[in-house]
PDB file of C-alpha atoms in Angstrom:
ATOM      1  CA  UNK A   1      23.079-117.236  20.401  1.00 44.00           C
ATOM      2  CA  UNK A   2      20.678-115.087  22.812  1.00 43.00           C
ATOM      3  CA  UNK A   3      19.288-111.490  22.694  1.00 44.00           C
ATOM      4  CA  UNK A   4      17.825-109.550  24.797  1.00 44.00           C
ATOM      5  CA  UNK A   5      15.083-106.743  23.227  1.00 46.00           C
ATOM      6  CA  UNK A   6      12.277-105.226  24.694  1.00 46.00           C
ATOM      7  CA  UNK A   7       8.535-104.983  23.861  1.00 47.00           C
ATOM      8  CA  UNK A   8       6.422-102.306  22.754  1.00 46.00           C
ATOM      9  CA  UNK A   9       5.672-101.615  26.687  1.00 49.00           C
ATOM     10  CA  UNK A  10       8.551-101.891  27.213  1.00 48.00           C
ATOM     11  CA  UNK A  11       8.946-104.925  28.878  1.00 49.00           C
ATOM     12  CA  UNK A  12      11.871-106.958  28.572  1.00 45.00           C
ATOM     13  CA  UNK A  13      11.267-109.985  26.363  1.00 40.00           C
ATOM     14  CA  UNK A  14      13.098-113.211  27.450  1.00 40.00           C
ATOM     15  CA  UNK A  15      16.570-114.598  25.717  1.00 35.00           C
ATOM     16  CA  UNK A  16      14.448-117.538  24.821  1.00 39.00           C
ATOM     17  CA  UNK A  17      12.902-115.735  22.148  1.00 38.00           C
ATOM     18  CA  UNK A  18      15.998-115.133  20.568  1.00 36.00           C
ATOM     19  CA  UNK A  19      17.564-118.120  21.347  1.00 39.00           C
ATOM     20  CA  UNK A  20      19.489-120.367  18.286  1.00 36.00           C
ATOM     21  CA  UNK A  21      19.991-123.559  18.458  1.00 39.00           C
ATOM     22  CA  UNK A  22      22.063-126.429  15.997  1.00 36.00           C
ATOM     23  CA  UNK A  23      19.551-128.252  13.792  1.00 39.00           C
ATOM     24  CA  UNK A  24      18.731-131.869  15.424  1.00 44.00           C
ATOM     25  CA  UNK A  25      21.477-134.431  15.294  1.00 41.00           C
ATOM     26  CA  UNK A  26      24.413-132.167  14.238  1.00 34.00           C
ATOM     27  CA  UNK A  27      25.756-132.200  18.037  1.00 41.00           C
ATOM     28  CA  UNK A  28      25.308-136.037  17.875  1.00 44.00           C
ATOM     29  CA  UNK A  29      27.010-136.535  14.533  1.00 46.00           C
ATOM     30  CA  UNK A  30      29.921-134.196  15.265  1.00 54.00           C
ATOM     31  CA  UNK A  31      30.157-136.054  18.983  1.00 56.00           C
ATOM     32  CA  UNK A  32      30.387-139.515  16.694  1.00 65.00           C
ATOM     33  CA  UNK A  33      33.229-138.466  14.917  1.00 69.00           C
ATOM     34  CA  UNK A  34      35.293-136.770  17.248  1.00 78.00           C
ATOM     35  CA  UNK A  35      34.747-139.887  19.301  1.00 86.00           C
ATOM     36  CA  UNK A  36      35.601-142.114  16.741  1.00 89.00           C
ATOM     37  CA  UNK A  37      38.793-139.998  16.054  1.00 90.00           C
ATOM     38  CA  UNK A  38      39.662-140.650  19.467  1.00 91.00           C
ATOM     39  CA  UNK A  39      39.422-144.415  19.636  1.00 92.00           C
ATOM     40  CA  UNK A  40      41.057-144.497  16.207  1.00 93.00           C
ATOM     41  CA  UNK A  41      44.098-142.889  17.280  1.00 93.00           C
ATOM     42  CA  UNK A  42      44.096-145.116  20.684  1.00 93.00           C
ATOM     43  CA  UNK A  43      44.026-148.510  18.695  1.00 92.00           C
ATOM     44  CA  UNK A  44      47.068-147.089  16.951  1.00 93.00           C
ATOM     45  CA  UNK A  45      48.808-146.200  20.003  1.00 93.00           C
ATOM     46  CA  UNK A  46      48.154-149.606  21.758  1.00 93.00           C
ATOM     47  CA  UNK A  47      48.583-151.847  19.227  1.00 92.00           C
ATOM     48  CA  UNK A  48      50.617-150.212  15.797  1.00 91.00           C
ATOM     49  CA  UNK A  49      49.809-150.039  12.378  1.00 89.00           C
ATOM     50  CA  UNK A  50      49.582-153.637  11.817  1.00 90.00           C
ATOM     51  CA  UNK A  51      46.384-153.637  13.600  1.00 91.00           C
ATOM     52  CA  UNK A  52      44.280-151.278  11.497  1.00 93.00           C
ATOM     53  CA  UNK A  53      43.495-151.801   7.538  1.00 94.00           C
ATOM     54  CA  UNK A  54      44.139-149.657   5.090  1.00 95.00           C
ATOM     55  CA  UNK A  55      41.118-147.232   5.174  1.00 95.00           C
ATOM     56  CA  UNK A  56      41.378-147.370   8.715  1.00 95.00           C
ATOM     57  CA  UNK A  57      45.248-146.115   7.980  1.00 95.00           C
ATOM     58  CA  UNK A  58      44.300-143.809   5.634  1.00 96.00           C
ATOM     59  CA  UNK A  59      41.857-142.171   8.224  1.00 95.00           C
ATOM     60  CA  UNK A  60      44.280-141.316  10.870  1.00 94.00           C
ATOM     61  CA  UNK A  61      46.072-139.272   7.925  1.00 94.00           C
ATOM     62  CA  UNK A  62      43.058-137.544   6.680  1.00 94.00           C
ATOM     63  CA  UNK A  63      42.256-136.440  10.052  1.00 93.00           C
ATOM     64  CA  UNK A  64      45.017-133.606   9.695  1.00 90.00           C
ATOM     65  CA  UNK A  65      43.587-132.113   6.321  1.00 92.00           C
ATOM     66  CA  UNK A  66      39.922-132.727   7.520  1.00 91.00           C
ATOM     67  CA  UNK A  67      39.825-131.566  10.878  1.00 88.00           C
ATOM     68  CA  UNK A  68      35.596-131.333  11.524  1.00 85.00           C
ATOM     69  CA  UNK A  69      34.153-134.178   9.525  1.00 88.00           C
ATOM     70  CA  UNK A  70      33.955-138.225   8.921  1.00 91.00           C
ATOM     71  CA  UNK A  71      36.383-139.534   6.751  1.00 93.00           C
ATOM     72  CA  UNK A  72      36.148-142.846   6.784  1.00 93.00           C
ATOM     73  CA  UNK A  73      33.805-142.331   3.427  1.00 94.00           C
ATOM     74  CA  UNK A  74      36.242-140.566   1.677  1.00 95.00           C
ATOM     75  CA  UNK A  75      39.408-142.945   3.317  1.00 96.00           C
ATOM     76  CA  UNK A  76      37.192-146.284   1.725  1.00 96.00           C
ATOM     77  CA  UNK A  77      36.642-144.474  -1.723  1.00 95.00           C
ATOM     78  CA  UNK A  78      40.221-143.995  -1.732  1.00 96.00           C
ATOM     79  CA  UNK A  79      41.062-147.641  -1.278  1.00 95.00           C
ATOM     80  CA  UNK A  80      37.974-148.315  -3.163  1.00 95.00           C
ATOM     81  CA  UNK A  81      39.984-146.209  -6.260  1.00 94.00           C
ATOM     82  CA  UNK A  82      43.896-146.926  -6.221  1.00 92.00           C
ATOM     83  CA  UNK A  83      43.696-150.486  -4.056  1.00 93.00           C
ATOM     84  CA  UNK A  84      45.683-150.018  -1.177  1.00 92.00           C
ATOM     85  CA  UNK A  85      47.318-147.414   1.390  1.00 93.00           C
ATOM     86  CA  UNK A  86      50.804-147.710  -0.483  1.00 89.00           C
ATOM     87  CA  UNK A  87      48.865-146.842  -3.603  1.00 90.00           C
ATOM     88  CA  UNK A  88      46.802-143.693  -2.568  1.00 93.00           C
ATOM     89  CA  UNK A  89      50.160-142.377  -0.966  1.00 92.00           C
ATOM     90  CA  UNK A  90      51.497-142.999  -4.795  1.00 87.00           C
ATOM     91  CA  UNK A  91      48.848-141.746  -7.057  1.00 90.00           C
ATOM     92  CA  UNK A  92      49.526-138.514  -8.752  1.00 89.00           C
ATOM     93  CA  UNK A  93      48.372-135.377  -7.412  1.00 92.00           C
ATOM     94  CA  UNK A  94      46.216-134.984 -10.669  1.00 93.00           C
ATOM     95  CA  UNK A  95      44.254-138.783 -10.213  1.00 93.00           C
ATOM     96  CA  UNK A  96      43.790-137.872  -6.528  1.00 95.00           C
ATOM     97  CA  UNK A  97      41.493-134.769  -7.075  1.00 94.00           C
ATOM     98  CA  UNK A  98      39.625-137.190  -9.772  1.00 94.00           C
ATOM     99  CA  UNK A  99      37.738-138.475  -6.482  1.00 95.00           C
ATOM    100  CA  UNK A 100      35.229-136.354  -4.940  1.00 94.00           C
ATOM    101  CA  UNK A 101      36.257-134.537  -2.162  1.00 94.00           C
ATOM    102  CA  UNK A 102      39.942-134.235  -2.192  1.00 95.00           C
ATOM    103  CA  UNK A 103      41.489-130.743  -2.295  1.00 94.00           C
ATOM    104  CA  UNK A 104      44.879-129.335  -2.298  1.00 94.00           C
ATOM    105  CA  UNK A 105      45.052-129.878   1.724  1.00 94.00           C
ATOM    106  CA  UNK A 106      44.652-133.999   0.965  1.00 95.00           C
ATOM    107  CA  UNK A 107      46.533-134.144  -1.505  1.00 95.00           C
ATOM    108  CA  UNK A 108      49.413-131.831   0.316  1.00 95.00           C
ATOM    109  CA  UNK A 109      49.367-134.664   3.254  1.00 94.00           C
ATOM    110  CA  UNK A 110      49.451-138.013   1.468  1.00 94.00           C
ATOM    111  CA  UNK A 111      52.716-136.055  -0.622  1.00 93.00           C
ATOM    112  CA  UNK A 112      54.056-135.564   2.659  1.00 93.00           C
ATOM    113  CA  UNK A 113      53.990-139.139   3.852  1.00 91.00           C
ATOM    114  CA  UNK A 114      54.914-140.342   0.661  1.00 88.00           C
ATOM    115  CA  UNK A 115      57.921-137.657   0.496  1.00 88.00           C
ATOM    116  CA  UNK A 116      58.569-139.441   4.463  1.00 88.00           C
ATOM    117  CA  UNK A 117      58.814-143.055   3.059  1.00 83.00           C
ATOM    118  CA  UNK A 118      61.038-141.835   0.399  1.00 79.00           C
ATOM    119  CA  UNK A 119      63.066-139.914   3.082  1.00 79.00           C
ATOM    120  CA  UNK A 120      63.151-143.050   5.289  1.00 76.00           C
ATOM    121  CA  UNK A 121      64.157-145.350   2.579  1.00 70.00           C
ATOM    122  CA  UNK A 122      67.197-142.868   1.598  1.00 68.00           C
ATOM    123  CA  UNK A 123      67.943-143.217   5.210  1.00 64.00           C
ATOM    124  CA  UNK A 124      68.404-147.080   5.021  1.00 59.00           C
ATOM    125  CA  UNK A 125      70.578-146.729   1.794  1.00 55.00           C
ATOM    126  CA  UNK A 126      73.065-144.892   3.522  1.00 59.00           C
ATOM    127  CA  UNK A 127      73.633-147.800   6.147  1.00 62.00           C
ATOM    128  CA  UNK A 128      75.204-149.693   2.704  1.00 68.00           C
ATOM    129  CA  UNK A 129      72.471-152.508   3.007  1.00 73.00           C
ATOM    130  CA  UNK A 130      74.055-155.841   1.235  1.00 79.00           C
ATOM    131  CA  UNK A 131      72.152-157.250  -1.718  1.00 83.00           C
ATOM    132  CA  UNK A 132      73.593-160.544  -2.070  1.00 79.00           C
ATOM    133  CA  UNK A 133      70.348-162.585  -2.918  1.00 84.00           C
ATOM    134  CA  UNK A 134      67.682-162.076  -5.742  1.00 81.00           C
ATOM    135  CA  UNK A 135      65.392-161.617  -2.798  1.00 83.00           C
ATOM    136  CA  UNK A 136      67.048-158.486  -0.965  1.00 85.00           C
ATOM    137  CA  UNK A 137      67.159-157.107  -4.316  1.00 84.00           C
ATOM    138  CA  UNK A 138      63.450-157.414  -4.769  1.00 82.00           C
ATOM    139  CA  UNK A 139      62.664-156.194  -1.533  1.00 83.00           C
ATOM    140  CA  UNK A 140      64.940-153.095  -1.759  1.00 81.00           C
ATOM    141  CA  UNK A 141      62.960-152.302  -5.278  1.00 81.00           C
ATOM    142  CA  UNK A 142      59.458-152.764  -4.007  1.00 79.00           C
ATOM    143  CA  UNK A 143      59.877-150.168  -1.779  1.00 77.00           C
ATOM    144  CA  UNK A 144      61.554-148.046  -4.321  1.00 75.00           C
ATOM    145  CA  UNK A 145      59.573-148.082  -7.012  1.00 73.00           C
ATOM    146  CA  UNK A 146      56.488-150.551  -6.347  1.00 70.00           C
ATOM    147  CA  UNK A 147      53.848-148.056  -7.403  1.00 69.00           C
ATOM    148  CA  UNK A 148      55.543-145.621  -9.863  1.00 70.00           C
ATOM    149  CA  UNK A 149      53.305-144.682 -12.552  1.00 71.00           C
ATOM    150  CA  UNK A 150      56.030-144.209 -14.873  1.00 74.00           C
ATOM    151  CA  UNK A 151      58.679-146.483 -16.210  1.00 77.00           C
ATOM    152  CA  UNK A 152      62.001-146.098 -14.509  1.00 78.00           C
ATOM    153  CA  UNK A 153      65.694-147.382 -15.196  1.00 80.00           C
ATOM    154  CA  UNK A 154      67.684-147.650 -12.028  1.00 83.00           C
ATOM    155  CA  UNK A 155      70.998-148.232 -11.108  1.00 88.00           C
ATOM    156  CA  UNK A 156      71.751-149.754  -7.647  1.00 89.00           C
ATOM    157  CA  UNK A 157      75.866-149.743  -7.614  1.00 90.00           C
ATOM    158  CA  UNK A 158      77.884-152.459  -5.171  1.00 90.00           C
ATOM    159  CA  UNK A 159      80.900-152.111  -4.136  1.00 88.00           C
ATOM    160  CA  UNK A 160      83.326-155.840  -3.637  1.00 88.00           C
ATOM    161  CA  UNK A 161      81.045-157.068  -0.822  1.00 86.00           C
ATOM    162  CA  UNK A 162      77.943-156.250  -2.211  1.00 87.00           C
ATOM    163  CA  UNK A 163      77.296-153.254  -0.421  1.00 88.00           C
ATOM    164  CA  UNK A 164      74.674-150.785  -1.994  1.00 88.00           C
ATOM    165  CA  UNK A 165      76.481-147.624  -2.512  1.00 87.00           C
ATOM    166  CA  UNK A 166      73.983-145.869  -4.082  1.00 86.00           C
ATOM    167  CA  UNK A 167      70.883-145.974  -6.018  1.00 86.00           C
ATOM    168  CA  UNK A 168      69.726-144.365  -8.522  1.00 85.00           C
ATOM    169  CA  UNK A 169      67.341-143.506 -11.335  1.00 83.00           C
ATOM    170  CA  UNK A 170      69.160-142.603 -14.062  1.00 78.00           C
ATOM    171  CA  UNK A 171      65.892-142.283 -16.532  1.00 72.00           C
ATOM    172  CA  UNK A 172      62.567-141.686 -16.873  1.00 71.00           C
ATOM    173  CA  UNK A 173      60.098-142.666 -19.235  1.00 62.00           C
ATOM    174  CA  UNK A 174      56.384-143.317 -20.168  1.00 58.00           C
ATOM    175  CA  UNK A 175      53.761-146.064 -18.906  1.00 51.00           C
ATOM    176  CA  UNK A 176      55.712-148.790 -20.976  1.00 56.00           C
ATOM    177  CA  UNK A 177      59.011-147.131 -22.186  1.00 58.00           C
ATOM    178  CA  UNK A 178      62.485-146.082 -20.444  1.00 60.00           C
ATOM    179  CA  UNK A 179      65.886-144.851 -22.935  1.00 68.00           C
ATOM    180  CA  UNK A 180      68.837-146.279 -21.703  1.00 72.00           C
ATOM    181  CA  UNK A 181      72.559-144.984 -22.347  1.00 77.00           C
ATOM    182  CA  UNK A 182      75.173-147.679 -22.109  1.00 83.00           C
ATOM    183  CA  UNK A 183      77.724-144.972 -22.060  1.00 86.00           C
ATOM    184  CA  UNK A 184      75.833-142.834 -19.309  1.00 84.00           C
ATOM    185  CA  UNK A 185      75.302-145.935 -17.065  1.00 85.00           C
ATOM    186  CA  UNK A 186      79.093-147.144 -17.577  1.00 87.00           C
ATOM    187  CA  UNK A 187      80.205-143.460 -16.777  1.00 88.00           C
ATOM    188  CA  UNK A 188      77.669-143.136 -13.510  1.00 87.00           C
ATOM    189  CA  UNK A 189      79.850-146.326 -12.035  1.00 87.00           C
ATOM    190  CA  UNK A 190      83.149-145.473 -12.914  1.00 89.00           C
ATOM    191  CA  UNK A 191      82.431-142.005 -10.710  1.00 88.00           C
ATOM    192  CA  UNK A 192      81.020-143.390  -7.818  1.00 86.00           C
ATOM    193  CA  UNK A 193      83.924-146.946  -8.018  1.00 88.00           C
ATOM    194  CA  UNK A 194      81.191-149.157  -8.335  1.00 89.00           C
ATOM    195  CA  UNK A 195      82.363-152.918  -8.638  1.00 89.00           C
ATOM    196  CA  UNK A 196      79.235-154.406  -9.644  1.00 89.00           C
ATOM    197  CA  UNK A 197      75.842-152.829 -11.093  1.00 89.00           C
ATOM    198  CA  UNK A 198      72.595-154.207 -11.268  1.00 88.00           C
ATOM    199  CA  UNK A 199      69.904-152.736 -13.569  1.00 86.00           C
ATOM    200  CA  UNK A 200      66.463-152.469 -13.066  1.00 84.00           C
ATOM    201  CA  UNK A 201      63.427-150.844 -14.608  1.00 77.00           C
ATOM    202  CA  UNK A 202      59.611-151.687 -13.849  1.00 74.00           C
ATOM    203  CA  UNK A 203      56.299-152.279 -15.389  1.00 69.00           C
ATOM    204  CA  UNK A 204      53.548-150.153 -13.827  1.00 66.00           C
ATOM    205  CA  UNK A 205      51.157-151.814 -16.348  1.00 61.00           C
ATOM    206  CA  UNK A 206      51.808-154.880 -14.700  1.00 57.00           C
ATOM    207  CA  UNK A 207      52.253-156.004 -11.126  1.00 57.00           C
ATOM    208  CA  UNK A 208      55.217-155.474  -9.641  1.00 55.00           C
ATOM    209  CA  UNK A 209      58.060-158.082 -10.699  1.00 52.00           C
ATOM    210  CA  UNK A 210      61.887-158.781 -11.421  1.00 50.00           C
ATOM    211  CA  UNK A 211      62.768-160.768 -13.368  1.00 43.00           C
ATOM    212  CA  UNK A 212      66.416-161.823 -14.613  1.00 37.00           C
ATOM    213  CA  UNK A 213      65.926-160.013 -17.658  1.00 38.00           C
ATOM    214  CA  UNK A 214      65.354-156.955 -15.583  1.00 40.00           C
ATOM    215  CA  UNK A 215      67.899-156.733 -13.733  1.00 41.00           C
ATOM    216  CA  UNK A 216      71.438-158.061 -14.903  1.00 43.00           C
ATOM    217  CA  UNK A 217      74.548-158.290 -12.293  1.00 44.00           C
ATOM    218  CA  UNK A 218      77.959-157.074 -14.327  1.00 48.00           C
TER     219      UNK A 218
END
């Protein structure tokens, strides 16, 4: 910012001597980042997600909530903290504000994506994928429920060709416990004319598995 005053003899002083000027570096620090920005989100347009890692990923998401500053700090102590993308996107909002310098705004856009993969994966149910191998089942789960925090039972329902009809969690529970009603889960089938069921509830303490004692087919 400039001024212009005069003197005492009334002369006019120059601008100059009012002149304010950022403190050295700050234009080349806030020209690295908003160039970086830039050739972030151009990798991601050329060549996908596949290309970048997980901070990098993590980054392009932050950019929203953090509009003037580096993030790729903040994007690597968050991998650094919950292990991967998938798992930042999961973590509670409570664990996220644990690291230093996330706020509500973070934390209100890694909900959002994860409320968007939840969204998509709803999506996919309703084109009645078929789970006719031990393998689609495990892939259908993993995207369900790979990172909950909290035990869940789930129902997926079939209809006669295998079909998934719907799935659902039918409980809750703590880091290593779920209730289960035998007369609530027959009950849920019989409503939606379910033909087969297949029951499924996770370990967060553990990685994420299936077993056949998790999941039975009836």
């Amino acid at each position: 910012m400039a001024r212009k005053g005069a003197g005492r003899n009334g002369n006019a002083l120059s601008t100059d001597s009012f002149a304010v000027t950022d403190p050295p570096g700050l234009a080349e620090a806030s020209a690295h980042y908003i160039g970086h920005r830039e050739r972030l989100r151009e990798r991601f347009r050329q060549a996908g997600a596949d290309a970048l890692p997980d901070y990098e990923l993590l980054e392009l998401v932050l950019f929203r909530a953090v509009p003037r500053a580096d993030v790729k700090p903040l994007a690597k102590s968050l991998i650094d903290r919950f292990g991967s993308f998938a798992e930042v996107v999961a973590a509670a909002p409570g664990r996220l504000r644990e690291v230093k310098g996330v706020g509500d705004a973070i934390v209100t856009e890694l909900k959002l994506i994860g409320a968007a993969v939840e969204r998509v994966t709803r999506g996919k149910v309703r084109e009645r994928p078929v789970l006719s191998s031990w393998s689609a089942v495990l892939a259908h789960c993993r995207a369900a429920m790979a990172f909950a925090e909290q035990e869940q039972f789930r129902i997926l329902f079939l209809d006669k060709r295998n079909q998934l009809i719907l799935d659902e969690v039918q409980q809750r529970g703590t880091v290593d416990h779920t209730p289960v009603y035998p007369r609530e889960v027959v009950k849920r089938a019989l409503e939606v004319a379910a033909s087969a069921i297949i029951l499924v509830h996770n370990h967060p303490t553990t990685p994420f598995s299936i077993t056949l004692d998790h999941a039975q087919y009836h």
